[in-house]
Structure formats: structure tokens, C-alpha cells
Amino acid sequence: SSGINAEWPLRPGDNGETVEYAGRAIVALMNDPNLMQKSGKTITTADLGSEFGFKDADGRTHHSLRCLKTGIGMRYPWLGAVIPSFIKIPWSWIVAAAHHYY
């Protein structure tokens, strides 16, 4: 085994989420005793999947848009393959970059 993740390189639309995944995110939120702490925040289904440990209907896990592995891997697959998926970019940085760009 080469140690390189076979899921890479990702291209837009390759590994989309199923509706079941979104449903699992809703169920996880509804069962979260700390739900009010998430109130007013932007949370993706991939972030919830990582937090609560659920997977998509076909067994896949999804990486957050904030995941450095996803962003780098779409442009540089060889580099994305070696970056751990737990490294996340803060939402404030993404918003600031988008605001500066537009």
C-alpha cells in the first residue's frame, strides 16, 4: 500500500452527500443536549458528522469545507493526501477572505 488516500483527487461533485446524510445531521442535532450552544452558528453537515461520528448511507465520511485537506486536495491531490483531515480553517478567515475578494 502506498499510504495515499484513494479518494483523492477530489473534483467538485465527486463525493456529494446523500439526503440521508443531511437527515442524520438533523437527528444528531435534535438529540444533542447542548443544542443551544450551537444556536446562531454556521455548522455544516460534515462538521456535524465529524462531531457525532455518523457516516453517509454508503459508509463514506465527508470532509468539511473548512477542512484544509479538502481545499488543498482539490488543487494539489498529492499534498491533500498527506494532510490530516482534522485541520480546520476558522469560519472568520473564510468570511474575511470572501469579503476581501468580493
CSV table of N, CA and C in Angstrom, one decimal:
chain,number,residue,atom,x,y,z
A,1,SER,N,0.8,-1.2,0.0
A,1,SER,CA,0.0,0.0,0.0
A,1,SER,C,0.9,1.2,0.0
A,2,SER,N,0.5,2.2,-0.8
A,2,SER,CA,1.3,3.4,-1.0
A,2,SER,C,1.1,4.4,0.2
A,3,GLY,N,0.0,4.2,0.9
A,3,GLY,CA,-0.3,5.1,2.0
A,3,GLY,C,-1.1,6.4,1.6
A,4,ILE,N,-1.4,6.5,0.3
A,4,ILE,CA,-2.1,7.6,-0.3
A,4,ILE,C,-3.6,7.3,-0.3
A,5,ASN,N,-4.4,8.2,0.2
A,5,ASN,CA,-5.8,8.0,0.2
A,5,ASN,C,-6.4,7.9,-1.2
A,6,ALA,N,-7.1,6.8,-1.5
A,6,ALA,CA,-7.6,6.5,-2.8
A,6,ALA,C,-8.8,7.5,-3.2
A,7,GLU,N,-9.3,8.2,-2.2
A,7,GLU,CA,-10.4,9.2,-2.5
A,7,GLU,C,-9.9,10.4,-3.2
A,8,TRP,N,-8.6,10.7,-3.3
A,8,TRP,CA,-8.0,11.9,-3.8
A,8,TRP,C,-7.6,11.6,-5.3
A,9,PRO,N,-7.6,12.4,-6.2
A,9,PRO,CA,-8.0,13.8,-6.1
A,9,PRO,C,-9.6,14.0,-6.1
A,10,LEU,N,-10.1,14.9,-5.3
A,10,LEU,CA,-11.5,15.2,-5.4
A,10,LEU,C,-11.8,16.2,-6.4
A,11,ARG,N,-12.9,16.1,-7.1
A,11,ARG,CA,-13.3,17.1,-8.1
A,11,ARG,C,-14.7,17.5,-7.6
A,12,PRO,N,-15.1,18.7,-7.9
A,12,PRO,CA,-16.4,19.2,-7.5
A,12,PRO,C,-17.5,18.2,-7.9
A,13,GLY,N,-18.4,17.8,-7.0
A,13,GLY,CA,-19.5,16.9,-7.3
A,13,GLY,C,-19.1,15.4,-7.2
A,14,ASP,N,-17.9,15.0,-7.0
A,14,ASP,CA,-17.5,13.6,-7.0
A,14,ASP,C,-18.0,12.9,-5.8
A,15,ASN,N,-18.0,13.5,-4.6
A,15,ASN,CA,-18.3,12.9,-3.4
A,15,ASN,C,-19.4,13.6,-2.7
A,16,GLY,N,-20.5,13.9,-3.4
A,16,GLY,CA,-21.6,14.7,-2.8
A,16,GLY,C,-22.3,13.9,-1.7
A,17,GLU,N,-23.0,14.6,-0.8
A,17,GLU,CA,-23.7,14.0,0.3
A,17,GLU,C,-25.1,13.5,-0.2
A,18,THR,N,-25.6,12.4,0.4
A,18,THR,CA,-26.9,12.0,0.2
A,18,THR,C,-27.9,12.7,1.1
A,19,VAL,N,-29.2,12.6,0.8
A,19,VAL,CA,-30.2,13.2,1.6
A,19,VAL,C,-30.2,12.5,3.0
A,20,GLU,N,-29.8,11.2,3.0
A,20,GLU,CA,-29.8,10.5,4.3
A,20,GLU,C,-28.7,11.1,5.2
A,21,TYR,N,-27.6,11.6,4.7
A,21,TYR,CA,-26.6,12.2,5.5
A,21,TYR,C,-27.1,13.5,6.1
A,22,ALA,N,-27.8,14.3,5.4
A,22,ALA,CA,-28.4,15.5,5.9
A,22,ALA,C,-29.4,15.2,7.0
A,23,GLY,N,-30.2,14.1,6.8
A,23,GLY,CA,-31.2,13.7,7.8
A,23,GLY,C,-30.5,13.2,9.1
A,24,ARG,N,-29.4,12.5,8.9
A,24,ARG,CA,-28.6,12.1,10.1
A,24,ARG,C,-28.1,13.3,10.9
A,25,ALA,N,-27.7,14.4,10.2
A,25,ALA,CA,-27.2,15.6,10.8
A,25,ALA,C,-28.4,16.2,11.6
A,26,ILE,N,-29.6,16.2,11.1
A,26,ILE,CA,-30.7,16.8,11.8
A,26,ILE,C,-31.0,16.0,13.1
A,27,VAL,N,-31.0,14.7,12.9
A,27,VAL,CA,-31.3,13.8,14.1
A,27,VAL,C,-30.2,14.0,15.1
A,28,ALA,N,-28.9,14.1,14.7
A,28,ALA,CA,-27.9,14.3,15.7
A,28,ALA,C,-28.1,15.7,16.4
A,29,LEU,N,-28.4,16.7,15.7
A,29,LEU,CA,-28.7,18.0,16.3
A,29,LEU,C,-29.9,17.9,17.3
A,30,MET,N,-30.9,17.3,16.9
A,30,MET,CA,-32.1,17.2,17.8
A,30,MET,C,-31.8,16.4,19.1
A,31,ASN,N,-30.9,15.5,19.0
A,31,ASN,CA,-30.5,14.7,20.2
A,31,ASN,C,-29.4,15.2,21.0
A,32,ASP,N,-28.8,16.4,20.6
A,32,ASP,CA,-27.7,17.0,21.2
A,32,ASP,C,-28.2,17.8,22.5
A,33,PRO,N,-27.7,17.4,23.7
A,33,PRO,CA,-28.2,18.1,24.9
A,33,PRO,C,-27.6,19.5,24.9
A,34,ASN,N,-26.6,19.8,24.1
A,34,ASN,CA,-26.0,21.2,24.1
A,34,ASN,C,-26.4,21.9,22.8
A,35,LEU,N,-27.6,21.7,22.4
A,35,LEU,CA,-28.1,22.3,21.1
A,35,LEU,C,-28.1,23.8,21.2
A,36,MET,N,-28.4,24.4,22.3
A,36,MET,CA,-28.5,25.8,22.4
A,36,MET,C,-27.1,26.5,22.2
A,37,GLN,N,-26.1,25.8,22.5
A,37,GLN,CA,-24.7,26.3,22.3
A,37,GLN,C,-24.4,26.5,20.9
A,38,LYS,N,-25.1,25.8,20.0
A,38,LYS,CA,-24.8,25.9,18.6
A,38,LYS,C,-25.7,26.9,17.9
A,39,SER,N,-26.7,27.5,18.7
A,39,SER,CA,-27.6,28.5,18.1
A,39,SER,C,-26.9,29.7,17.6
A,40,GLY,N,-27.3,30.1,16.4
A,40,GLY,CA,-26.7,31.3,15.8
A,40,GLY,C,-25.4,31.1,15.1
A,41,LYS,N,-24.9,29.8,15.0
A,41,LYS,CA,-23.6,29.5,14.4
A,41,LYS,C,-23.8,28.8,13.0
A,42,THR,N,-22.9,28.9,12.1
A,42,THR,CA,-22.9,28.2,10.9
A,42,THR,C,-22.2,26.9,11.1
A,43,ILE,N,-23.0,25.8,10.9
A,43,ILE,CA,-22.4,24.4,11.1
A,43,ILE,C,-22.8,23.6,9.8
A,44,THR,N,-21.8,23.0,9.3
A,44,THR,CA,-22.0,22.2,8.1
A,44,THR,C,-22.4,20.7,8.5
A,45,THR,N,-23.0,20.0,7.6
A,45,THR,CA,-23.3,18.6,7.9
A,45,THR,C,-22.0,17.8,8.1
A,46,ALA,N,-21.0,18.1,7.4
A,46,ALA,CA,-19.7,17.4,7.5
A,46,ALA,C,-19.1,17.7,8.9
A,47,ASP,N,-19.2,18.9,9.4
A,47,ASP,CA,-18.8,19.2,10.8
A,47,ASP,C,-19.5,18.4,11.8
A,48,LEU,N,-20.8,18.3,11.6
A,48,LEU,CA,-21.7,17.5,12.5
A,48,LEU,C,-21.3,16.0,12.4
A,49,GLY,N,-21.1,15.5,11.2
A,49,GLY,CA,-20.7,14.1,11.0
A,49,GLY,C,-19.4,13.8,11.8
A,50,SER,N,-18.5,14.8,11.7
A,50,SER,CA,-17.2,14.6,12.4
A,50,SER,C,-17.4,14.6,14.0
A,51,GLU,N,-18.3,15.6,14.4
A,51,GLU,CA,-18.5,15.7,15.8
A,51,GLU,C,-19.3,14.5,16.4
A,52,PHE,N,-20.3,14.0,15.7
A,52,PHE,CA,-21.2,13.0,16.3
A,52,PHE,C,-20.8,11.6,15.7
A,53,GLY,N,-20.0,11.5,14.8
A,53,GLY,CA,-19.5,10.2,14.3
A,53,GLY,C,-20.4,9.4,13.4
A,54,PHE,N,-21.3,10.1,12.7
A,54,PHE,CA,-22.2,9.4,11.7
A,54,PHE,C,-21.6,9.5,10.3
A,55,LYS,N,-22.0,8.5,9.5
A,55,LYS,CA,-21.5,8.4,8.1
A,55,LYS,C,-22.6,8.5,7.2
A,56,ASP,N,-22.3,8.6,5.9
A,56,ASP,CA,-23.3,8.6,4.9
A,56,ASP,C,-23.9,7.2,4.7
A,57,ALA,N,-25.0,7.2,3.9
A,57,ALA,CA,-25.7,5.9,3.7
A,57,ALA,C,-24.8,4.8,3.1
A,58,ASP,N,-23.8,5.2,2.3
A,58,ASP,CA,-22.9,4.3,1.7
A,58,ASP,C,-21.6,4.1,2.5
A,59,GLY,N,-21.6,4.6,3.7
A,59,GLY,CA,-20.4,4.4,4.6
A,59,GLY,C,-19.3,5.5,4.5
A,60,ARG,N,-19.5,6.4,3.6
A,60,ARG,CA,-18.4,7.4,3.4
A,60,ARG,C,-18.5,8.5,4.5
A,61,THR,N,-17.4,9.1,4.8
A,61,THR,CA,-17.3,10.2,5.6
A,61,THR,C,-17.1,11.4,4.7
A,62,HIS,N,-17.6,12.6,5.1
A,62,HIS,CA,-17.4,13.8,4.3
A,62,HIS,C,-16.5,14.8,5.1
A,63,HIS,N,-15.7,15.5,4.3
A,63,HIS,CA,-14.8,16.5,4.9
A,63,HIS,C,-15.5,17.8,4.8
A,64,SER,N,-15.3,18.7,5.8
A,64,SER,CA,-15.9,20.0,5.9
A,64,SER,C,-15.3,20.9,4.8
A,65,LEU,N,-16.0,21.9,4.4
A,65,LEU,CA,-15.5,22.9,3.5
A,65,LEU,C,-14.3,23.7,4.2
A,66,ARG,N,-14.3,23.6,5.5
A,66,ARG,CA,-13.3,24.3,6.3
A,66,ARG,C,-12.0,23.4,6.4
A,67,CYS,N,-12.1,22.2,6.0
A,67,CYS,CA,-11.1,21.2,6.1
A,67,CYS,C,-9.9,21.5,5.1
A,68,LEU,N,-8.8,21.8,5.7
A,68,LEU,CA,-7.6,22.1,4.8
A,68,LEU,C,-7.3,21.0,3.8
A,69,LYS,N,-7.5,19.8,4.2
A,69,LYS,CA,-7.3,18.6,3.3
A,69,LYS,C,-8.1,18.7,2.0
A,70,THR,N,-9.4,19.1,2.2
A,70,THR,CA,-10.3,19.2,1.1
A,70,THR,C,-9.9,20.4,0.1
A,71,GLY,N,-9.6,21.5,0.7
A,71,GLY,CA,-9.3,22.7,-0.1
A,71,GLY,C,-8.0,22.5,-0.9
A,72,ILE,N,-6.9,22.0,-0.2
A,72,ILE,CA,-5.6,21.8,-0.8
A,72,ILE,C,-5.7,20.6,-1.8
A,73,GLY,N,-6.4,19.6,-1.4
A,73,GLY,CA,-6.5,18.4,-2.2
A,73,GLY,C,-7.2,18.6,-3.6
A,74,MET,N,-8.1,19.5,-3.7
A,74,MET,CA,-8.8,19.7,-4.9
A,74,MET,C,-7.8,20.3,-6.0
A,75,ARG,N,-6.8,21.1,-5.5
A,75,ARG,CA,-5.9,21.7,-6.4
A,75,ARG,C,-4.6,20.9,-6.5
A,76,TYR,N,-4.1,20.4,-5.3
A,76,TYR,CA,-2.9,19.6,-5.3
A,76,TYR,C,-3.2,18.2,-4.6
A,77,PRO,N,-3.6,17.3,-5.4
A,77,PRO,CA,-4.0,16.0,-4.8
A,77,PRO,C,-2.9,15.3,-4.0
A,78,TRP,N,-1.7,15.4,-4.5
A,78,TRP,CA,-0.6,14.8,-3.8
A,78,TRP,C,-0.4,15.4,-2.4
A,79,LEU,N,-0.6,16.7,-2.2
A,79,LEU,CA,-0.5,17.3,-0.9
A,79,LEU,C,-1.7,17.0,-0.1
A,80,GLY,N,-2.9,17.0,-0.7
A,80,GLY,CA,-4.1,16.7,0.1
A,80,GLY,C,-4.1,15.4,0.7
A,81,ALA,N,-3.4,14.4,0.1
A,81,ALA,CA,-3.3,13.0,0.5
A,81,ALA,C,-2.5,12.9,1.8
A,82,VAL,N,-1.7,13.9,2.1
A,82,VAL,CA,-0.9,13.7,3.3
A,82,VAL,C,-1.3,14.7,4.5
A,83,ILE,N,-2.3,15.6,4.2
A,83,ILE,CA,-2.7,16.5,5.2
A,83,ILE,C,-3.8,15.8,6.1
A,84,PRO,N,-3.7,15.9,7.4
A,84,PRO,CA,-4.8,15.3,8.2
A,84,PRO,C,-6.1,16.0,8.1
A,85,SER,N,-7.2,15.3,8.2
A,85,SER,CA,-8.5,16.0,8.0
A,85,SER,C,-9.0,16.7,9.2
A,86,PHE,N,-8.3,16.7,10.3
A,86,PHE,CA,-8.8,17.4,11.5
A,86,PHE,C,-8.3,18.9,11.5
A,87,ILE,N,-7.5,19.3,10.6
A,87,ILE,CA,-7.0,20.7,10.5
A,87,ILE,C,-8.1,21.5,9.8
A,88,LYS,N,-8.7,22.4,10.5
A,88,LYS,CA,-9.9,23.2,10.0
A,88,LYS,C,-9.5,24.7,9.9
A,89,ILE,N,-10.0,25.3,8.9
A,89,ILE,CA,-9.8,26.8,8.8
A,89,ILE,C,-10.9,27.5,9.5
A,90,PRO,N,-10.7,28.4,10.4
A,90,PRO,CA,-11.7,29.1,11.1
A,90,PRO,C,-12.7,29.8,10.1
A,91,TRP,N,-14.0,29.8,10.4
A,91,TRP,CA,-15.0,30.5,9.6
A,91,TRP,C,-14.7,31.9,9.4
A,92,SER,N,-14.2,32.6,10.5
A,92,SER,CA,-13.9,34.0,10.4
A,92,SER,C,-12.8,34.3,9.3
A,93,TRP,N,-11.9,33.4,9.1
A,93,TRP,CA,-10.9,33.6,8.0
A,93,TRP,C,-11.6,33.4,6.6
A,94,ILE,N,-12.5,32.5,6.5
A,94,ILE,CA,-13.2,32.2,5.2
A,94,ILE,C,-14.0,33.5,4.9
A,95,VAL,N,-14.8,34.0,5.9
A,95,VAL,CA,-15.6,35.1,5.7
A,95,VAL,C,-14.8,36.3,5.3
A,96,ALA,N,-13.7,36.5,6.0
A,96,ALA,CA,-12.8,37.7,5.7
A,96,ALA,C,-12.2,37.6,4.3
A,97,ALA,N,-11.8,36.4,3.9
A,97,ALA,CA,-11.3,36.2,2.6
A,97,ALA,C,-12.3,36.4,1.5
A,98,ALA,N,-13.5,36.0,1.7
A,98,ALA,CA,-14.6,36.2,0.8
A,98,ALA,C,-15.0,37.6,0.7
A,99,HIS,N,-15.0,38.3,1.8
A,99,HIS,CA,-15.3,39.7,1.9
A,99,HIS,C,-14.3,40.5,1.1
A,100,HIS,N,-13.0,40.2,1.3
A,100,HIS,CA,-11.9,40.9,0.6
A,100,HIS,C,-12.0,40.6,-0.9
A,101,TYR,N,-12.4,39.4,-1.3
A,101,TYR,CA,-12.4,39.1,-2.7
A,101,TYR,C,-13.5,39.8,-3.4
A,102,TYR,N,-14.7,39.8,-2.8
A,102,TYR,CA,-15.8,40.4,-3.5
A,102,TYR,C,-15.9,41.9,-3.1
